GROMACS .gro file of C-alpha atoms in nm:
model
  269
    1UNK     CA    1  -5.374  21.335  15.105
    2UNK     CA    2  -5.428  21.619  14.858
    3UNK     CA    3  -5.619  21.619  14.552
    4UNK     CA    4  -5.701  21.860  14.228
    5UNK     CA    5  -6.035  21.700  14.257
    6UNK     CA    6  -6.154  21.883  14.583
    7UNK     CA    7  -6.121  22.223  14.397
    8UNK     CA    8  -6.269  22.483  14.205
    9UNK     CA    9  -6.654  22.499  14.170
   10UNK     CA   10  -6.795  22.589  13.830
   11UNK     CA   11  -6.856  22.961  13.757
   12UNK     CA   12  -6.597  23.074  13.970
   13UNK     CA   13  -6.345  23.123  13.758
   14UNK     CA   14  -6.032  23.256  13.895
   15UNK     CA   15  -5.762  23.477  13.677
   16UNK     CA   16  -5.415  23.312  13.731
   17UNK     CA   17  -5.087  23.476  13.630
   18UNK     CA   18  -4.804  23.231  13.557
   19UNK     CA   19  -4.476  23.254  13.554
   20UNK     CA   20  -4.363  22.955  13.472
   21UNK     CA   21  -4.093  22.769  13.169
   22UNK     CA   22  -4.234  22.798  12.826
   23UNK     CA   23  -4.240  22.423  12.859
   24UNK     CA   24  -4.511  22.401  13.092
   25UNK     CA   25  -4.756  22.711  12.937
   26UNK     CA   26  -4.938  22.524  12.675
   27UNK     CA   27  -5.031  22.246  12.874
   28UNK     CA   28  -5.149  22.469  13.191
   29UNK     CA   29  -5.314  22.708  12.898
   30UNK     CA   30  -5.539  22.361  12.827
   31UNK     CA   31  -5.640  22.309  13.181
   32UNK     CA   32  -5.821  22.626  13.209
   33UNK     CA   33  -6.172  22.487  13.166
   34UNK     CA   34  -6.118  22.166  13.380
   35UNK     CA   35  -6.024  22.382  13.641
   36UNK     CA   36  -6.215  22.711  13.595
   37UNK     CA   37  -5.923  22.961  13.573
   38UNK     CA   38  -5.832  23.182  13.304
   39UNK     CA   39  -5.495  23.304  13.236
   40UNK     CA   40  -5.422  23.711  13.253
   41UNK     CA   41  -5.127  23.975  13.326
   42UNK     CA   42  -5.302  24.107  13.640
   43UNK     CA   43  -5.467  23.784  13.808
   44UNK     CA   44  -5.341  23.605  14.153
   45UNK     CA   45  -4.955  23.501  14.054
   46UNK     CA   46  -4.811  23.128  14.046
   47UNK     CA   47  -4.443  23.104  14.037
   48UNK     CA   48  -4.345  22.733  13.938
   49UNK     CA   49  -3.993  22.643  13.954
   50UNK     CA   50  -3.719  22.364  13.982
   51UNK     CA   51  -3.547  22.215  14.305
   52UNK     CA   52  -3.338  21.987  14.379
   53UNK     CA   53  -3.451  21.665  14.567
   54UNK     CA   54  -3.748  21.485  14.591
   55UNK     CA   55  -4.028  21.667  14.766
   56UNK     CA   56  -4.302  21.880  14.612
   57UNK     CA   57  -4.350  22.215  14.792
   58UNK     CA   58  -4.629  22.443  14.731
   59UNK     CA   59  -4.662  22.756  15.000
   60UNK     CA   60  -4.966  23.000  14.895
   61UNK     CA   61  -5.065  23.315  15.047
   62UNK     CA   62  -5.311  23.587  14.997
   63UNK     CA   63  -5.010  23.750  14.775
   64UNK     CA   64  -4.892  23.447  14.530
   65UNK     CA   65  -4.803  23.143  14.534
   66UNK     CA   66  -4.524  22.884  14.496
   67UNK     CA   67  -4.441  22.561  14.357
   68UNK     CA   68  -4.143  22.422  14.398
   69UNK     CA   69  -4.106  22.067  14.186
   70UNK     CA   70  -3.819  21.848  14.225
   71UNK     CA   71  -3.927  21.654  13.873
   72UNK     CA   72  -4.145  21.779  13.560
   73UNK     CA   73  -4.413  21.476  13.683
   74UNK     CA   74  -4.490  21.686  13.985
   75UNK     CA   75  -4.557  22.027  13.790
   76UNK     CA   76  -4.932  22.005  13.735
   77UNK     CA   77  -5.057  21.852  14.081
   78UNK     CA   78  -4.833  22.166  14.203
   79UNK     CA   79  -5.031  22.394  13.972
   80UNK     CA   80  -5.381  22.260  14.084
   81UNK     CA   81  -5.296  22.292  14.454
   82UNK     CA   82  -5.149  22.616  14.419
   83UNK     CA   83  -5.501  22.717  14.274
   84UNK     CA   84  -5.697  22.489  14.492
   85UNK     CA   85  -5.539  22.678  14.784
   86UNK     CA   86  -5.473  23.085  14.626
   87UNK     CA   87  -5.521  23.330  14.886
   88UNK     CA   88  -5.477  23.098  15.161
   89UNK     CA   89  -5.192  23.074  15.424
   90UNK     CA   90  -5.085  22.747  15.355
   91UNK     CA   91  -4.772  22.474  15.293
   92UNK     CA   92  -4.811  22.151  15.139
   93UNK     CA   93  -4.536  21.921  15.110
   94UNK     CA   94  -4.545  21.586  14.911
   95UNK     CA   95  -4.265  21.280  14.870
   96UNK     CA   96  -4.279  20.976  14.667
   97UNK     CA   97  -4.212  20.681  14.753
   98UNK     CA   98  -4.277  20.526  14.448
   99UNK     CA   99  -4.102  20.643  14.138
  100UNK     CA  100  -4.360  20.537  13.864
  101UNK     CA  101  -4.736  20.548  13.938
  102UNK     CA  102  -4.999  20.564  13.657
  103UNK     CA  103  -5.311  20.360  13.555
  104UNK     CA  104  -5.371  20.093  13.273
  105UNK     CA  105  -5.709  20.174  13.031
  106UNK     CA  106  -5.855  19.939  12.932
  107UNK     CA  107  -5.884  19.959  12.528
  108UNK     CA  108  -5.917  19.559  12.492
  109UNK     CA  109  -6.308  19.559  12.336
  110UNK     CA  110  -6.225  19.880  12.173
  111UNK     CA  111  -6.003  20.198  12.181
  112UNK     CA  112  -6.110  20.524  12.342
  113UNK     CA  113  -6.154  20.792  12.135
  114UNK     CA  114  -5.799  21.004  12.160
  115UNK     CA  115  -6.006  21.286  12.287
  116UNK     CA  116  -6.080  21.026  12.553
  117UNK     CA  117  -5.757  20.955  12.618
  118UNK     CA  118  -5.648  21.344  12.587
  119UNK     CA  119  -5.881  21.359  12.929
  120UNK     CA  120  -5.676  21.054  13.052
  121UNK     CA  121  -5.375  21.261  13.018
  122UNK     CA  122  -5.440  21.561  13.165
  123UNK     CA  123  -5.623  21.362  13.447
  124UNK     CA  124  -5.288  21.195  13.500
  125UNK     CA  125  -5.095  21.492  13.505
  126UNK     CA  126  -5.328  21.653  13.774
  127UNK     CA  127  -5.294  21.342  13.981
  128UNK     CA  128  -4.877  21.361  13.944
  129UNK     CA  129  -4.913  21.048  13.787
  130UNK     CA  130  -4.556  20.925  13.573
  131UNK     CA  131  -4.771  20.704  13.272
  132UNK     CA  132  -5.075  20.598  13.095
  133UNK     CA  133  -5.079  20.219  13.041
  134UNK     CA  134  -5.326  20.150  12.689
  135UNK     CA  135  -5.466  19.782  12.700
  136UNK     CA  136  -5.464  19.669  12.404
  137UNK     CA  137  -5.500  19.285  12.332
  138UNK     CA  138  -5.546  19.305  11.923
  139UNK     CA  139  -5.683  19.632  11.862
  140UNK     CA  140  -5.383  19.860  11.749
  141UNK     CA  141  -5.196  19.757  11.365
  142UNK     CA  142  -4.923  19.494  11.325
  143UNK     CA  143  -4.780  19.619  10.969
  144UNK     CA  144  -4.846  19.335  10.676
  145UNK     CA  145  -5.131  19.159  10.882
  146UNK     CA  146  -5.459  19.280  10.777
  147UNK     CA  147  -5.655  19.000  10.973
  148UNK     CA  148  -5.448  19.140  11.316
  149UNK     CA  149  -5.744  19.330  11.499
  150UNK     CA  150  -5.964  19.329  11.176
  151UNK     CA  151  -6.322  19.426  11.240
  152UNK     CA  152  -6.205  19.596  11.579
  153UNK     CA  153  -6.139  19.948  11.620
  154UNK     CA  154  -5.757  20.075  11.661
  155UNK     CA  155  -5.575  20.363  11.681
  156UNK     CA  156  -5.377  20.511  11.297
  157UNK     CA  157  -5.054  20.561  11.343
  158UNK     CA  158  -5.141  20.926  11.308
  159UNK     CA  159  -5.343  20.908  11.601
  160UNK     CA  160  -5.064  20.753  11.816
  161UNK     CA  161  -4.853  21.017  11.696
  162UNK     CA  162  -5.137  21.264  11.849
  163UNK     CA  163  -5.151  21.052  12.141
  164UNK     CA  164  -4.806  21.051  12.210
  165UNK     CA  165  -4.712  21.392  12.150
  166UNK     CA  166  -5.015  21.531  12.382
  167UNK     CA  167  -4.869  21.288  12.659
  168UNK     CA  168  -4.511  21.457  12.646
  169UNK     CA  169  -4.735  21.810  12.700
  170UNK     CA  170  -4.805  21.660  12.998
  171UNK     CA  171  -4.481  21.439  13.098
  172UNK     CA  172  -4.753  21.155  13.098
  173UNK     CA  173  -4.544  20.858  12.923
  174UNK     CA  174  -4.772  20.642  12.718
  175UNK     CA  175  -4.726  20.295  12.748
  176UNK     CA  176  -4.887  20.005  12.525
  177UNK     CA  177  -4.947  19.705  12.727
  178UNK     CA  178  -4.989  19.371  12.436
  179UNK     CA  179  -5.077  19.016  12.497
  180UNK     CA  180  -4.792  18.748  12.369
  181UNK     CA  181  -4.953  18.457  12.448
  182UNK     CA  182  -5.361  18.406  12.607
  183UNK     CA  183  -5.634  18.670  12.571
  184UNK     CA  184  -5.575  18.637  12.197
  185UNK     CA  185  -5.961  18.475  12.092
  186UNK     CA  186  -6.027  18.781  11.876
  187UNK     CA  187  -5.750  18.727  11.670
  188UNK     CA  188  -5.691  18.387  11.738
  189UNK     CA  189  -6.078  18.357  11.539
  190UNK     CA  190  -5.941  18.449  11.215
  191UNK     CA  191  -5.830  18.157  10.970
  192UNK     CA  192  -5.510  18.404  10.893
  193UNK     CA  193  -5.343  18.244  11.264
  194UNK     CA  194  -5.503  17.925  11.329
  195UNK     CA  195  -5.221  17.734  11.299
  196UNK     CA  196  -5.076  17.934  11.579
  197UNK     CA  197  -5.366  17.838  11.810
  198UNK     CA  198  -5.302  17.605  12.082
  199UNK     CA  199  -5.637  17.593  12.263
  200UNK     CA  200  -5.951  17.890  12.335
  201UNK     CA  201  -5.747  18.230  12.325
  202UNK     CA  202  -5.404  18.092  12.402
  203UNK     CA  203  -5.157  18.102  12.138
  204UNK     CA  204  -4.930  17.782  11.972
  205UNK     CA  205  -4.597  17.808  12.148
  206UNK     CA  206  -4.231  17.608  12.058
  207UNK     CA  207  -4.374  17.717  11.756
  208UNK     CA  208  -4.204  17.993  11.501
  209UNK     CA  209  -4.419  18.151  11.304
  210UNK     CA  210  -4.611  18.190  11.636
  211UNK     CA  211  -4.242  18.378  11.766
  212UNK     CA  212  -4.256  18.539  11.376
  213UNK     CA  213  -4.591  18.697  11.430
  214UNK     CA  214  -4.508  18.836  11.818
  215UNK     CA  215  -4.178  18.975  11.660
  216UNK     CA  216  -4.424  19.205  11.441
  217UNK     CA  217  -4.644  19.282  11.673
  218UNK     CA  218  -4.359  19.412  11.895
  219UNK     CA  219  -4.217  19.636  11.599
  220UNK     CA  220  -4.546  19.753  11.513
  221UNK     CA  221  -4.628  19.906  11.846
  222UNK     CA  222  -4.269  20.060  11.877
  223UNK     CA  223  -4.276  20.213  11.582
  224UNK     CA  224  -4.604  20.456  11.705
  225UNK     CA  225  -4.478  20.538  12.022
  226UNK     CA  226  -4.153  20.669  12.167
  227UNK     CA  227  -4.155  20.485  12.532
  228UNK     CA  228  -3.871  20.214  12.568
  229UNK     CA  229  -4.099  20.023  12.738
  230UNK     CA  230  -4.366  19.765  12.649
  231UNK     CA  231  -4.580  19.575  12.889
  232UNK     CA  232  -4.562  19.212  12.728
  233UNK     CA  233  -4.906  18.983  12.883
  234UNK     CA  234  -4.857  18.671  12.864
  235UNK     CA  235  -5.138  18.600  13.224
  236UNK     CA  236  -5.423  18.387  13.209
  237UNK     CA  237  -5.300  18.131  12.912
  238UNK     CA  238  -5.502  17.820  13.108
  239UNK     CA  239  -5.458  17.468  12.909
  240UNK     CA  240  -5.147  17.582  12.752
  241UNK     CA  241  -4.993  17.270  12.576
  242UNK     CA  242  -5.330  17.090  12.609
  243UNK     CA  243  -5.457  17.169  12.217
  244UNK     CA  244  -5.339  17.203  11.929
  245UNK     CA  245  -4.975  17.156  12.153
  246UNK     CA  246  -5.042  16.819  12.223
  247UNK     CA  247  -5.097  16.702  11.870
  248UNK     CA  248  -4.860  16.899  11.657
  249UNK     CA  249  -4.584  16.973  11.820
  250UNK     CA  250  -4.562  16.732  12.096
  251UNK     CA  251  -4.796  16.464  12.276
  252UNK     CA  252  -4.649  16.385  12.609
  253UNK     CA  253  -4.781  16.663  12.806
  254UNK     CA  254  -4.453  16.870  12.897
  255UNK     CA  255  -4.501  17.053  13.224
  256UNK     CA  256  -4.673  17.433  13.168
  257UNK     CA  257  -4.425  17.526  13.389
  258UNK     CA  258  -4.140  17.491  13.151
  259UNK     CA  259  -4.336  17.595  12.844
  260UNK     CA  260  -4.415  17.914  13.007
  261UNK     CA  261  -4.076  17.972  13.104
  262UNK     CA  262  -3.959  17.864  12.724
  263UNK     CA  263  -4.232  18.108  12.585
  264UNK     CA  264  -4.107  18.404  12.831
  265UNK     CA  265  -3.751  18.348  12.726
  266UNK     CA  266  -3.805  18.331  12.371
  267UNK     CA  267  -4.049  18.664  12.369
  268UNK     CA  268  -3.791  18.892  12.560
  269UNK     CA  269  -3.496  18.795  12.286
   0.00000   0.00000   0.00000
């Protein structure tokens, strides 16, 4: 296995000319001091460009270098090999066999600064990585609930505009990842949803202004990023049906089984 990580020692920065698509410049122009290069007319010269396929080729020689990408995911980890390998004799080749590989954060207790998250990117792209996943539980802002995350930090929508567009720099796709039904106690505390509490941090289902309230949070979290996909928690709800269920919406202990599958049903509509 090959990794960015192995390269470049401090202080030995390397002049790089690039001849890549415009696309690409800015984003390679920001990894300079992560990787101790700096970008000139007359330094050691880094051809990236498109193939068809599915394998990542990167030859280097005392002369230049080449990367060859089959998709844009695939252009940075080219880059950093290229330069973890200039003036060498060498050919790497890399496949994937799996399409969409990226790492959750977790942003559950509170959010990472976005100049955290900038590193997460750029880490990502070195790595050839396809996503960020952001953790999230209640700290991001469902619009017209003020109690929704209150007293936690979260991300303006102007910072998940910043987010976003630094993560298409990159081809790194952010990706929210919400909680529908347990891991909800820090909202669940407020006096704004406690009719939709069922029991600890596990939200009231077969119960609609519990589905009301996910419907918002789902259309608040769209509407500050651009990715078509959500992940949608629902693990760990333990005792679902066994609080506030049993009492007010009904006593005769329905299998979890079937509320779960009720709840999941009713969420992906």
């Amino acid at each position: 296995a090959y990794s960015c990580f192995d390269t470049i020692v401090p202080g030995n920065q390397m002049k790089i000319k690039i001849d890549c698509s415009s696309r690409y410049y800015d984003g390679i122009k920001e990894l300079e001091p992560r990787l101790s290069f700096s970008l000139s007319k007359d330094g050691y010269p880094i051809r990236l460009e498109p193939i068809e396929g599915d394998l990542l080729r990167v030859e280097t020689t005392p002369n230049g270098a080449i990367v060859s990408y089959p998709q844009d995911h695939f252009v940075y980890l080219g880059f950093s090999l290229a330069l973890q390998y200039a003036k060498e004799n060498k050919t790497i080749e890399i496949s994937r066999k799996i399409q969409e590989l990226g790492t959750m954060q977790d942003c559950s207790d509170g959010v990472m600064s976005v100049e955290g998250i900038k590193t997460m990117i750029r880490e990502s792209a070195l790595l050839g990585y396809t996503y960020l996943g952001l953790y999230l539980e209640s700290t991001y802002q469902v619009e017209g609930e003020p109690y929704f995350g209150y007293q936690n930090s979260s991300y303006s929508k102007e910072e998940w505009q910043e987010i976003v567009s630094y993560g298409e720099k990159f081809d790194v796709e952010i990706v929210p990842f919400i909680q529908t039904l347990g891991h909800m106690g820090k909202m669940l505390r407020w006096s704004r949803f406690g009719e939709m509490k069922d029991i600890n941090d596990v939200m009231l289902t077969d119960y609609e202004p519990t589905f009301t309230l996910i419907r918002k949070m789902i259309r608040s979290i769209r509407s500050v990023t651009k990715t078509t996909r959500i992940s949608l928690g629902m693990d760990e709800s333990y005792f679902m049906g066994a609080g506030r269920y049993h009492w007010f919406v009904d006593p005769s202990f329905p299998d979890q089984k079937t509320l779960f599958l009720r709840h999941l049903n009713r969420v992906a509509q």
